[in-house]
PDB file of C-alpha atoms in Angstrom:
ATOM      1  CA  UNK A   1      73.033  28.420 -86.338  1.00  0.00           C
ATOM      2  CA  UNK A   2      71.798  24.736 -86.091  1.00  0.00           C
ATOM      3  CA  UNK A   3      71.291  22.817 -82.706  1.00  0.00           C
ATOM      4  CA  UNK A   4      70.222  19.354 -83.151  1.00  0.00           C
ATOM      5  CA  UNK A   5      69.080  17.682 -79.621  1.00  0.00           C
ATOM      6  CA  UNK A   6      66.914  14.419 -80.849  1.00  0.00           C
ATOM      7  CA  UNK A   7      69.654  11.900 -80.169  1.00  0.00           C
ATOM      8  CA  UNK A   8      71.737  10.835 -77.513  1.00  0.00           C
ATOM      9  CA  UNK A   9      75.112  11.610 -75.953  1.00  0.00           C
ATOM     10  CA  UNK A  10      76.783   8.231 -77.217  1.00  0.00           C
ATOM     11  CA  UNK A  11      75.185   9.135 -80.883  1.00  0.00           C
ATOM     12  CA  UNK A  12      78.327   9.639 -83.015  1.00  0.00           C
ATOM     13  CA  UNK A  13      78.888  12.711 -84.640  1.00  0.00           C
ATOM     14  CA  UNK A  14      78.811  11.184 -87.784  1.00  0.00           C
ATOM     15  CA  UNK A  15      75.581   9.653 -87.689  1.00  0.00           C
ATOM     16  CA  UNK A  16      74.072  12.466 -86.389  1.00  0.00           C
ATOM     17  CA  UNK A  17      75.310  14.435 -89.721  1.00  0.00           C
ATOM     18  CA  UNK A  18      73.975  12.069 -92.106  1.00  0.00           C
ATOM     19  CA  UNK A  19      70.664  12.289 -90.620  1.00  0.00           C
ATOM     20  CA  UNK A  20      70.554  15.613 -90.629  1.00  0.00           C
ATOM     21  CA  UNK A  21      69.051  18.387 -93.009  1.00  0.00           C
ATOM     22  CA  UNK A  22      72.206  20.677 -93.016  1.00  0.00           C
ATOM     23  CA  UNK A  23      73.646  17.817 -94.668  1.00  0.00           C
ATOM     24  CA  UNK A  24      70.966  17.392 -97.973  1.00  0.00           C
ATOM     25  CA  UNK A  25      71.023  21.413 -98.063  1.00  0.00           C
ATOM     26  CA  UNK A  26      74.929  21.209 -98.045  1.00  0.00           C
ATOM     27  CA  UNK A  27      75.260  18.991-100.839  1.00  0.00           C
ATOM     28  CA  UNK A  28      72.188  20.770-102.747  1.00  0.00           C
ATOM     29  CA  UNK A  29      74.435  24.120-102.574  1.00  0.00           C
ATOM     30  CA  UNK A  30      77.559  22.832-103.653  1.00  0.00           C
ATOM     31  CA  UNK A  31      76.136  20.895-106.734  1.00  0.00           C
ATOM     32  CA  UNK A  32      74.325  23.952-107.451  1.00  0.00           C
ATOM     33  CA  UNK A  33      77.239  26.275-107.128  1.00  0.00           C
ATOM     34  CA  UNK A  34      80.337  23.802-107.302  1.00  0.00           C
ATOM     35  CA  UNK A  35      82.741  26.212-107.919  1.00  0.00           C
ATOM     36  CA  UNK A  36      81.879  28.684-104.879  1.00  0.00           C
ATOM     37  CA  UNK A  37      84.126  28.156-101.941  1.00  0.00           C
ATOM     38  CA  UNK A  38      82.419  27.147 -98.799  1.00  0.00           C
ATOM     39  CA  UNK A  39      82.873  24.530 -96.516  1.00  0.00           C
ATOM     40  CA  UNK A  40      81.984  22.875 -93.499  1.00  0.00           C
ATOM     41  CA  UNK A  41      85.055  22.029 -90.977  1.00  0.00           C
ATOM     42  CA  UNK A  42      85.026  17.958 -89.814  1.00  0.00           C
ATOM     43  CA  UNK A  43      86.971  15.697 -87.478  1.00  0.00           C
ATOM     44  CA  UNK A  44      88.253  12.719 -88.885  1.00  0.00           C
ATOM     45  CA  UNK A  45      85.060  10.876 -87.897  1.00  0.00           C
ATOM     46  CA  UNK A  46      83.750  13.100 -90.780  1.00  0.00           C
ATOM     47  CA  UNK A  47      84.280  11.843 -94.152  1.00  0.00           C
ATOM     48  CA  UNK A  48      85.943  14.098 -96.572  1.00  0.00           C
ATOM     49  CA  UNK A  49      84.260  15.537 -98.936  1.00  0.00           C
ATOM     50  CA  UNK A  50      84.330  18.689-101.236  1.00  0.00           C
ATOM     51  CA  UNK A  51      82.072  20.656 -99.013  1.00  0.00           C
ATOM     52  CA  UNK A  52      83.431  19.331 -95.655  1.00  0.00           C
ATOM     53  CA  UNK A  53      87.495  19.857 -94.899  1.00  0.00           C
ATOM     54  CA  UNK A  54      88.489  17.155 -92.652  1.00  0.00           C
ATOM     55  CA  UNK A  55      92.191  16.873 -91.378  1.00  0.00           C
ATOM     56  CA  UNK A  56      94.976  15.351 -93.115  1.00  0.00           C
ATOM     57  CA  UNK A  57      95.891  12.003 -91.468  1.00  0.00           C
ATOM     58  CA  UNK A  58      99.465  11.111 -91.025  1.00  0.00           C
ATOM     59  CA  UNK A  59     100.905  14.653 -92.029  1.00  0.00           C
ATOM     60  CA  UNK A  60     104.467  15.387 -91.831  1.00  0.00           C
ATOM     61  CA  UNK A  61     105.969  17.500 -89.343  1.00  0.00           C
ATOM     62  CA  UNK A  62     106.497  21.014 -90.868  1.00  0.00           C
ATOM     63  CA  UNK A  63     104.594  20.325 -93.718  1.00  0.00           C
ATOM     64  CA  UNK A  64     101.603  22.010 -95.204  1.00  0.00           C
ATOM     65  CA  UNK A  65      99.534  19.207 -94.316  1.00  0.00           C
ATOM     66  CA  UNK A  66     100.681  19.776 -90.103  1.00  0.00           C
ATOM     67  CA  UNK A  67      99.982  23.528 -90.886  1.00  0.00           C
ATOM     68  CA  UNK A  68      96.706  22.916 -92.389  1.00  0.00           C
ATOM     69  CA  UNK A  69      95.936  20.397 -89.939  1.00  0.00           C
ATOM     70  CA  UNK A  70      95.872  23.354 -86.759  1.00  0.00           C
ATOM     71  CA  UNK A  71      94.562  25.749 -88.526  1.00  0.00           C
ATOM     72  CA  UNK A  72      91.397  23.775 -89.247  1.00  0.00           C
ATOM     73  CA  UNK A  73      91.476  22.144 -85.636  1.00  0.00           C
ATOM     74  CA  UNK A  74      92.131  25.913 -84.474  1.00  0.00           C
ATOM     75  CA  UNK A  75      88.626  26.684 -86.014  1.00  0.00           C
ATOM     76  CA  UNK A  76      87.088  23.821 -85.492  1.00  0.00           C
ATOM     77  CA  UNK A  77      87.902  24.484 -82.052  1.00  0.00           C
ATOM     78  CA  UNK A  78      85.749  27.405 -81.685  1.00  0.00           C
ATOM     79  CA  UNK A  79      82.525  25.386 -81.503  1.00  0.00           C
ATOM     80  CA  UNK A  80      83.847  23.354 -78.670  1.00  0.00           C
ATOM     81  CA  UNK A  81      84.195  26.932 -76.908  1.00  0.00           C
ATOM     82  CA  UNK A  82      81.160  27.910 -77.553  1.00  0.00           C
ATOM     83  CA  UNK A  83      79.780  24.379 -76.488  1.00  0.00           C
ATOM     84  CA  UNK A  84      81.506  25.561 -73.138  1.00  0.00           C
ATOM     85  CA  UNK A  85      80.213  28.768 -72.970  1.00  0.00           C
ATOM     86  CA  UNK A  86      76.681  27.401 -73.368  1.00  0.00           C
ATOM     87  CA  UNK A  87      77.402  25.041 -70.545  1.00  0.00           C
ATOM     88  CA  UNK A  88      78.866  27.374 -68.185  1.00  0.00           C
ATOM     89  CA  UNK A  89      76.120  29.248 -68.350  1.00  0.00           C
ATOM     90  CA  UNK A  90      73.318  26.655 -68.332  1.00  0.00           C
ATOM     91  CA  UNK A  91      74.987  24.179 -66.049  1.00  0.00           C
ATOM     92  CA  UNK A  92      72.322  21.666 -66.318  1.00  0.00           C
ATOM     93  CA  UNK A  93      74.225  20.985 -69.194  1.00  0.00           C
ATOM     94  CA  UNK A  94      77.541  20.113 -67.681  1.00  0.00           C
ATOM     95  CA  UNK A  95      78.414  15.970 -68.913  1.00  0.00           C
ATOM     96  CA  UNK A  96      78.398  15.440 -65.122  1.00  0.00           C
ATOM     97  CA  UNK A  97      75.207  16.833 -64.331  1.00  0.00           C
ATOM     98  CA  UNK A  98      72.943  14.558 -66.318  1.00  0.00           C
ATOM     99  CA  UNK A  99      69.071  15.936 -67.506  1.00  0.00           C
ATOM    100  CA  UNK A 100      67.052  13.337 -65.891  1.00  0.00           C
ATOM    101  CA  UNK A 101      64.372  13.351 -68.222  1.00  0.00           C
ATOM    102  CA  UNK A 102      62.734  11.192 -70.991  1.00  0.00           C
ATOM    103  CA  UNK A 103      65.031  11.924 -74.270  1.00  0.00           C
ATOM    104  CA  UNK A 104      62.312  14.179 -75.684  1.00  0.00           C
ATOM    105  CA  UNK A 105      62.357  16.580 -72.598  1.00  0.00           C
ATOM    106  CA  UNK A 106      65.809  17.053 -72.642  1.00  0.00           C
ATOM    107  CA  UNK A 107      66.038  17.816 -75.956  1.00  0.00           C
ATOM    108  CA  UNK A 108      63.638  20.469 -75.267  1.00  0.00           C
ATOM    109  CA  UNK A 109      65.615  22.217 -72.467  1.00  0.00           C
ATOM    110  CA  UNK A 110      68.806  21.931 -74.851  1.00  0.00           C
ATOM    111  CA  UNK A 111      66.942  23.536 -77.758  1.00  0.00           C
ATOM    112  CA  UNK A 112      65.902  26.019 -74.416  1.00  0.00           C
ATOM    113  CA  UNK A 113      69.057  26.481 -73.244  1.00  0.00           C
ATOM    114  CA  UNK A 114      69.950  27.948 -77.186  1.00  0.00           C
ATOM    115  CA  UNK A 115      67.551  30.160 -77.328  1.00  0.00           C
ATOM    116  CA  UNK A 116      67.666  31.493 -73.989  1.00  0.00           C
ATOM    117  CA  UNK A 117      71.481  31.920 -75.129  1.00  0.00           C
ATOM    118  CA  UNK A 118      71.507  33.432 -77.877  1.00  0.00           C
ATOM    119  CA  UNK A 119      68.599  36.310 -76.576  1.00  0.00           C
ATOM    120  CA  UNK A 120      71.844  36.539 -73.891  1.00  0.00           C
ATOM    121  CA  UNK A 121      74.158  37.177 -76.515  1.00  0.00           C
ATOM    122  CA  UNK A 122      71.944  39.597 -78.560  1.00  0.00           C
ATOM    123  CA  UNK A 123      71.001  41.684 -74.947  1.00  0.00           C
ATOM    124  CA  UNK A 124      74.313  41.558 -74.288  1.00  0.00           C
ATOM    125  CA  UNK A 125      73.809  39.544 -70.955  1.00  0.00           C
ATOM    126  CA  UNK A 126      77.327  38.510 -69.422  1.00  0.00           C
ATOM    127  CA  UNK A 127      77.889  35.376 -68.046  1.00  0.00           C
ATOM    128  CA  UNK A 128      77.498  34.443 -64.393  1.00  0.00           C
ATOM    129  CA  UNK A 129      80.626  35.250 -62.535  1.00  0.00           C
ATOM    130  CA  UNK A 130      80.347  33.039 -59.823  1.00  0.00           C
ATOM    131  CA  UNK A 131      82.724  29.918 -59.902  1.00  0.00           C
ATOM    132  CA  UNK A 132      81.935  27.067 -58.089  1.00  0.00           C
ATOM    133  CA  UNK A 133      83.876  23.712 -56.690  1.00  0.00           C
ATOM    134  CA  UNK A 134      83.367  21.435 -60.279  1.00  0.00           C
ATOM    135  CA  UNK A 135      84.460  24.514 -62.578  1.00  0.00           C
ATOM    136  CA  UNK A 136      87.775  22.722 -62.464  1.00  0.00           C
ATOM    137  CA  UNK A 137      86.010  19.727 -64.285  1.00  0.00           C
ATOM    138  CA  UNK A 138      84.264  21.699 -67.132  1.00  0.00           C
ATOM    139  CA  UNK A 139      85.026  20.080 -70.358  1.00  0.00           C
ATOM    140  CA  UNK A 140      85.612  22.939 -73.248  1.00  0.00           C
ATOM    141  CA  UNK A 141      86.791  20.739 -75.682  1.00  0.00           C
ATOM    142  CA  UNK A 142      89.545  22.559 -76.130  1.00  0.00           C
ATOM    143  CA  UNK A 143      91.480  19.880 -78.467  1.00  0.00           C
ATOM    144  CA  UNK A 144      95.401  20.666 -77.505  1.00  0.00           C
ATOM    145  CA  UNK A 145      95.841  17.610 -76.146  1.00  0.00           C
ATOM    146  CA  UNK A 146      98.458  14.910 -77.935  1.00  0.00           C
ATOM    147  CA  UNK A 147      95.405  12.351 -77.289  1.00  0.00           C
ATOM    148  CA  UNK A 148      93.154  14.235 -79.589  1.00  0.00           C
ATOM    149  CA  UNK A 149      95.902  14.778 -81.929  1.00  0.00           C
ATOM    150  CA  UNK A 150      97.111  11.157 -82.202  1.00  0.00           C
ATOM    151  CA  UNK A 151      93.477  10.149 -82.835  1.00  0.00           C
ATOM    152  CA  UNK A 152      93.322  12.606 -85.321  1.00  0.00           C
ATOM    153  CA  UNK A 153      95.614  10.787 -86.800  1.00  0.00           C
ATOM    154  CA  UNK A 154      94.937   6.901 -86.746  1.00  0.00           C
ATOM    155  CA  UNK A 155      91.551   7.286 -86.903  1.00  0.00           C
ATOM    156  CA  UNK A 156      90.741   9.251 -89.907  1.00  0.00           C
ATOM    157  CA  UNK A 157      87.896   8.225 -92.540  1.00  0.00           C
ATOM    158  CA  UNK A 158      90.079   7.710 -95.345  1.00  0.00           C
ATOM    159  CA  UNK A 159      92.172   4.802 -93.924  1.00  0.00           C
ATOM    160  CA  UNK A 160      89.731   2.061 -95.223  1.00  0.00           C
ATOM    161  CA  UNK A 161      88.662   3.292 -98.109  1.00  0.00           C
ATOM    162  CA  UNK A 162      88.493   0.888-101.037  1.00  0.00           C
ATOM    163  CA  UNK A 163      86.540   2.181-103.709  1.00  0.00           C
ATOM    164  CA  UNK A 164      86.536   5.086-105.226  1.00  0.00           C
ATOM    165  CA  UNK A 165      83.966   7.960-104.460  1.00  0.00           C
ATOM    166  CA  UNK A 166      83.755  11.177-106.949  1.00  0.00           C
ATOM    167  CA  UNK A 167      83.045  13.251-103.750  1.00  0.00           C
ATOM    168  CA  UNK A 168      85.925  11.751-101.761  1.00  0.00           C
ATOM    169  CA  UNK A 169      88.342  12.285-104.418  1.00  0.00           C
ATOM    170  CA  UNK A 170      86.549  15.859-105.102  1.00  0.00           C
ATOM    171  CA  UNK A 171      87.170  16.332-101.941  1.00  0.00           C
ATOM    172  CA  UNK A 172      90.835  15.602-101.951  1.00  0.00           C
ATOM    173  CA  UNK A 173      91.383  17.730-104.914  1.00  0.00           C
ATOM    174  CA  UNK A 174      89.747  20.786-102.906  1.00  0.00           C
ATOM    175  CA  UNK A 175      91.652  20.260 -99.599  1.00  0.00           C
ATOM    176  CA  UNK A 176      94.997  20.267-101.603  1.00  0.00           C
ATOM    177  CA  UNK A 177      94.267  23.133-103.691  1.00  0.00           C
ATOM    178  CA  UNK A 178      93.551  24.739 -99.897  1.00  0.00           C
ATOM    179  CA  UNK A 179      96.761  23.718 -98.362  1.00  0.00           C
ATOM    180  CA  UNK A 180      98.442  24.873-101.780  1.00  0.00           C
ATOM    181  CA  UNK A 181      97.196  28.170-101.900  1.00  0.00           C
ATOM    182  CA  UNK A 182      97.154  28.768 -98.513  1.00  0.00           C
ATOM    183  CA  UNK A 183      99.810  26.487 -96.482  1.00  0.00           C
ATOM    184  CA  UNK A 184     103.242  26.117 -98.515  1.00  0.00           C
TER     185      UNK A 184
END
């Protein structure tokens, strides 16, 4: 639904979002309508907020946080697939087969890429079935891995928090009411 190509690869994901006009249309919806029930799905790099469920860090085994915690990565994950699908069929995409361009040119055959994509999807195009020697190194970001999990978990946005923020603790309030209703 929203492709932004203007910045770079070692851009964090975080940045990225705060410069970004999903963000201000976000927040305009929920303080329009604060007591519908959307939300955006966040890493921890991601700062909790009422509209935007990040994971709980440092959740118990067997808890409602841990169950929370994959269901949102589950769905979170979906993105990543579709991040893989978009590579494997634009491989000039592939982390290892770098766009040699000027920034502004690759962001143009990203932003290509999309839209050639998505008129694949809606013509009901299937992807190329011919495998090649680096499809062993395509990277789905598929996050099963204890790596991703652990950082999940030490590296979460509300470890150095110091002050207190109406939208963090909003935020709180929401994601428990979530795992209350939905994870006990």
């Amino acid at each position: 639904m929203n492709v932004n190509a203007c910045y770079p690869g070692s851009s964090h994901d975080s940045y990225i979002w705060n410069n970004s006009n999903v963000k201000n249309a976000i927040i305009h919806l929920y303080r329009r309508y604060p007591n519908n029930n959307f939300h955006l799905l966040g890493d921890s790099g991601y700062p909790l907020r009422p509209w935007i469920m990040t994971p709980v860090t440092d959740a118990a085994q067997n808890s409602p946080e841990e169950a929370y915690n994959k269901k949102q990565m589950k769905c979170r994950a979906l993105i990543e697939q579709c991040n893989g699908v978009l590579k494997m069929r634009f491989r000039c995409l592939l982390k290892h087969k770098v766009l040699h361009y000027a920034p502004p040119i690759a962001s143009k055959i990203i932003h290509t890429c999309v839209i050639f994509h998505n008129i694949c999807i809606s013509e009901n195009v299937q992807m190329p079935l011919e495998v090649n020697d680096d499809f062993d190194e395509l990277d789905f970001g598929i996050y099963n891995n204890k790596n991703f999990i652990e950082n999940e978990r030490n590296n979460g946005p509300e470890r150095n928090i110091r002050r207190i923020d109406p939208d963090l603790t909003a935020g709180r309030i929401k994601r428990r009411q979530i795992m209350r209703n939905y994870f006990r």
